[in-house]
mmCIF file of C-alpha atoms in Angstrom:
data_model
loop_
_atom_site.group_PDB
_atom_site.id
_atom_site.type_symbol
_atom_site.label_atom_id
_atom_site.label_comp_id
_atom_site.label_asym_id
_atom_site.label_seq_id
_atom_site.Cartn_x
_atom_site.Cartn_y
_atom_site.Cartn_z
ATOM 1 C CA UNK A 996 75.880 59.513 123.815
ATOM 2 C CA UNK A 997 75.124 59.271 120.066
ATOM 3 C CA UNK A 998 74.576 62.973 119.315
ATOM 4 C CA UNK A 999 77.429 64.789 117.601
ATOM 5 C CA UNK A 1000 78.358 68.298 118.717
ATOM 6 C CA UNK A 1001 79.945 69.100 115.332
ATOM 7 C CA UNK A 1002 79.099 67.879 111.805
ATOM 8 C CA UNK A 1003 80.481 64.435 110.865
ATOM 9 C CA UNK A 1004 82.660 65.879 108.109
ATOM 10 C CA UNK A 1005 84.481 68.045 110.665
ATOM 11 C CA UNK A 1006 85.712 64.884 112.434
ATOM 12 C CA UNK A 1007 87.038 63.605 109.107
ATOM 13 C CA UNK A 1008 88.680 66.931 108.267
ATOM 14 C CA UNK A 1009 90.269 67.282 111.711
ATOM 15 C CA UNK A 1010 91.585 63.699 111.678
ATOM 16 C CA UNK A 1011 92.979 64.277 108.169
ATOM 17 C CA UNK A 1012 94.872 67.401 109.240
ATOM 18 C CA UNK A 1013 96.262 65.860 112.438
ATOM 19 C CA UNK A 1014 97.260 62.606 110.713
ATOM 20 C CA UNK A 1015 99.298 64.327 108.020
ATOM 21 C CA UNK A 1016 100.762 66.845 110.452
ATOM 22 C CA UNK A 1017 102.029 64.017 112.667
ATOM 23 C CA UNK A 1018 103.235 62.030 109.650
ATOM 24 C CA UNK A 1019 105.324 65.001 108.500
ATOM 25 C CA UNK A 1020 106.554 65.693 112.031
ATOM 26 C CA UNK A 1021 107.637 62.088 112.575
ATOM 27 C CA UNK A 1022 109.233 61.943 109.120
ATOM 28 C CA UNK A 1023 111.259 65.066 109.901
ATOM 29 C CA UNK A 1024 112.384 63.615 113.236
ATOM 30 C CA UNK A 1025 114.576 61.135 111.376
ATOM 31 C CA UNK A 1026 114.879 57.410 110.826
ATOM 32 C CA UNK A 1027 116.832 56.761 113.977
ATOM 33 C CA UNK A 1028 114.096 58.228 116.158
ATOM 34 C CA UNK A 1029 111.421 55.971 114.720
ATOM 35 C CA UNK A 1030 113.492 52.777 114.683
ATOM 36 C CA UNK A 1031 114.809 53.018 118.224
ATOM 37 C CA UNK A 1032 112.115 53.907 120.712
ATOM 38 C CA UNK A 1033 113.434 54.783 124.138
ATOM 39 C CA UNK A 1034 111.330 55.338 127.278
ATOM 40 C CA UNK A 1035 111.480 59.070 126.544
ATOM 41 C CA UNK A 1036 110.079 58.437 123.056
ATOM 42 C CA UNK A 1037 107.243 56.367 124.518
ATOM 43 C CA UNK A 1038 106.361 59.167 126.939
ATOM 44 C CA UNK A 1039 106.454 61.658 124.062
ATOM 45 C CA UNK A 1040 104.173 59.438 121.989
ATOM 46 C CA UNK A 1041 101.655 59.115 124.826
ATOM 47 C CA UNK A 1042 101.661 62.839 125.584
ATOM 48 C CA UNK A 1043 101.445 63.656 121.880
ATOM 49 C CA UNK A 1044 98.412 61.418 121.442
ATOM 50 C CA UNK A 1045 96.724 63.089 124.393
ATOM 51 C CA UNK A 1046 97.599 66.547 123.035
ATOM 52 C CA UNK A 1047 95.970 65.930 119.647
ATOM 53 C CA UNK A 1048 92.937 64.065 120.986
ATOM 54 C CA UNK A 1049 90.866 67.201 121.536
ATOM 55 C CA UNK A 1050 91.964 68.613 118.191
ATOM 56 C CA UNK A 1051 90.541 65.568 116.441
ATOM 57 C CA UNK A 1052 87.307 65.207 118.406
ATOM 58 C CA UNK A 1053 86.558 68.949 118.831
ATOM 59 C CA UNK A 1054 85.646 68.287 122.458
ATOM 60 C CA UNK A 1055 82.959 65.819 121.406
ATOM 61 C CA UNK A 1056 82.752 62.758 123.652
ATOM 62 C CA UNK A 1057 80.038 60.910 121.754
ATOM 63 C CA UNK A 1058 80.491 57.308 120.691
ATOM 64 C CA UNK A 1059 79.646 58.191 117.103
ATOM 65 C CA UNK A 1060 82.279 60.950 117.046
ATOM 66 C CA UNK A 1061 84.930 58.529 118.320
ATOM 67 C CA UNK A 1062 83.947 55.922 115.739
ATOM 68 C CA UNK A 1063 84.130 58.474 112.914
ATOM 69 C CA UNK A 1064 87.548 59.717 114.072
ATOM 70 C CA UNK A 1065 88.970 56.212 114.519
ATOM 71 C CA UNK A 1066 87.616 55.055 111.157
ATOM 72 C CA UNK A 1067 89.068 58.103 109.426
ATOM 73 C CA UNK A 1068 92.522 57.537 110.942
ATOM 74 C CA UNK A 1069 92.511 53.864 109.981
ATOM 75 C CA UNK A 1070 91.366 54.649 106.431
ATOM 76 C CA UNK A 1071 94.037 57.353 106.101
ATOM 77 C CA UNK A 1072 96.691 54.941 107.315
ATOM 78 C CA UNK A 1073 95.512 52.299 104.858
ATOM 79 C CA UNK A 1074 95.453 54.875 102.066
ATOM 80 C CA UNK A 1075 98.983 56.075 102.764
ATOM 81 C CA UNK A 1076 100.199 52.465 102.955
ATOM 82 C CA UNK A 1077 98.528 51.656 99.637
ATOM 83 C CA UNK A 1078 99.927 54.817 98.012
ATOM 84 C CA UNK A 1079 103.473 53.994 99.157
ATOM 85 C CA UNK A 1080 103.031 50.468 97.783
ATOM 86 C CA UNK A 1081 101.889 51.745 94.381
ATOM 87 C CA UNK A 1082 104.229 54.723 93.961
ATOM 88 C CA UNK A 1083 108.003 54.789 94.515
ATOM 89 C CA UNK A 1084 107.878 58.585 94.607
ATOM 90 C CA UNK A 1085 105.323 58.637 97.433
ATOM 91 C CA UNK A 1086 107.258 55.871 99.200
ATOM 92 C CA UNK A 1087 110.406 58.014 99.090
ATOM 93 C CA UNK A 1088 108.529 60.966 100.556
ATOM 94 C CA UNK A 1089 106.827 59.003 103.338
ATOM 95 C CA UNK A 1090 109.461 56.377 104.177
ATOM 96 C CA UNK A 1091 112.618 58.015 102.897
ATOM 97 C CA UNK A 1092 115.541 56.107 101.433
ATOM 98 C CA UNK A 1093 118.272 54.051 103.086
ATOM 99 C CA UNK A 1094 121.480 56.037 103.612
ATOM 100 C CA UNK A 1095 125.050 54.798 103.472
ATOM 101 C CA UNK A 1096 126.963 55.462 106.685
ATOM 102 C CA UNK A 1097 130.155 53.560 105.852
ATOM 103 C CA UNK A 1098 131.546 52.388 102.526
ATOM 104 C CA UNK A 1099 134.820 50.445 102.342
ATOM 105 C CA UNK A 1100 135.891 51.606 105.790
ATOM 106 C CA UNK A 1101 135.122 55.290 105.101
ATOM 107 C CA UNK A 1102 132.577 56.952 107.411
ATOM 108 C CA UNK A 1103 130.222 59.531 105.932
ATOM 109 C CA UNK A 1104 130.143 61.972 108.823
ATOM 110 C CA UNK A 1105 127.715 64.336 107.090
ATOM 111 C CA UNK A 1106 125.101 61.558 106.968
ATOM 112 C CA UNK A 1107 125.812 60.641 110.604
ATOM 113 C CA UNK A 1108 125.293 64.264 111.635
ATOM 114 C CA UNK A 1109 122.147 64.722 109.552
ATOM 115 C CA UNK A 1110 120.620 61.514 110.920
ATOM 116 C CA UNK A 1111 121.837 62.227 114.487
ATOM 117 C CA UNK A 1112 123.676 58.952 114.875
ATOM 118 C CA UNK A 1113 126.339 58.887 117.561
ATOM 119 C CA UNK A 1114 129.602 57.088 116.898
ATOM 120 C CA UNK A 1115 128.968 54.684 119.792
ATOM 121 C CA UNK A 1116 125.649 53.624 118.188
ATOM 122 C CA UNK A 1117 127.389 52.937 114.899
ATOM 123 C CA UNK A 1118 130.200 51.050 116.622
ATOM 124 C CA UNK A 1119 127.672 48.919 118.538
ATOM 125 C CA UNK A 1120 125.954 47.978 115.263
ATOM 126 C CA UNK A 1121 129.308 47.127 113.731
ATOM 127 C CA UNK A 1122 130.241 44.891 116.673
ATOM 128 C CA UNK A 1123 126.821 43.203 116.544
ATOM 129 C CA UNK A 1124 127.591 42.300 112.919
ATOM 130 C CA UNK A 1125 130.882 40.677 113.938
ATOM 131 C CA UNK A 1126 133.213 43.494 112.887
ATOM 132 C CA UNK A 1127 135.583 45.006 115.404
ATOM 133 C CA UNK A 1128 136.998 47.836 113.332
ATOM 134 C CA UNK A 1129 135.485 50.297 110.889
ATOM 135 C CA UNK A 1130 138.197 49.205 108.444
ATOM 136 C CA UNK A 1131 136.566 45.725 108.431
ATOM 137 C CA UNK A 1132 133.241 47.132 107.181
ATOM 138 C CA UNK A 1133 132.382 46.923 103.495
ATOM 139 C CA UNK A 1134 129.255 48.995 104.077
ATOM 140 C CA UNK A 1135 126.882 50.104 106.820
ATOM 141 C CA UNK A 1136 123.458 51.382 105.817
ATOM 142 C CA UNK A 1137 120.865 53.200 107.884
ATOM 143 C CA UNK A 1138 117.622 51.524 106.824
ATOM 144 C CA UNK A 1139 114.220 53.219 106.617
ATOM 145 C CA UNK A 1140 113.139 51.566 109.856
ATOM 146 C CA UNK A 1141 116.074 53.062 111.787
ATOM 147 C CA UNK A 1142 118.203 49.919 111.999
ATOM 148 C CA UNK A 1143 121.766 49.802 110.748
ATOM 149 C CA UNK A 1144 122.663 46.979 108.355
ATOM 150 C CA UNK A 1145 126.359 46.066 108.283
ATOM 151 C CA UNK A 1146 128.269 43.922 105.788
ATOM 152 C CA UNK A 1147 131.851 43.004 106.529
ATOM 153 C CA UNK A 1148 134.609 42.913 103.911
#
């Protein structure tokens, strides 16, 4: 129950690798994916967590191994949060930057394609902001959290 099957530092190292791998993977998946979780995304998240569980714990089911792994993940998360707070450069890498989707009624289709935003999603955000035509939009911005902010003319 308390005996580790691998050295304690291996739990830390494994958690470190998996944490940053998942951080990069989720960052590459785009802002929209993170901000709008669908049932499919929830299933993916649950399956993903199960898939990396054995990578982190090296097959060890001890209480101590679980505590080391959990503590490492929480400390890493705190550390990344602190680093993004202190450094704009790290914040840009981890969180990205907001992107303009519409400016003065002009849609930036290259940004929409890169961020995988469908026209109906953009139109729904525009309607939610009280605009009924793209020509009525001063700007629409895809925020870091995946939401679309809209300002009418």
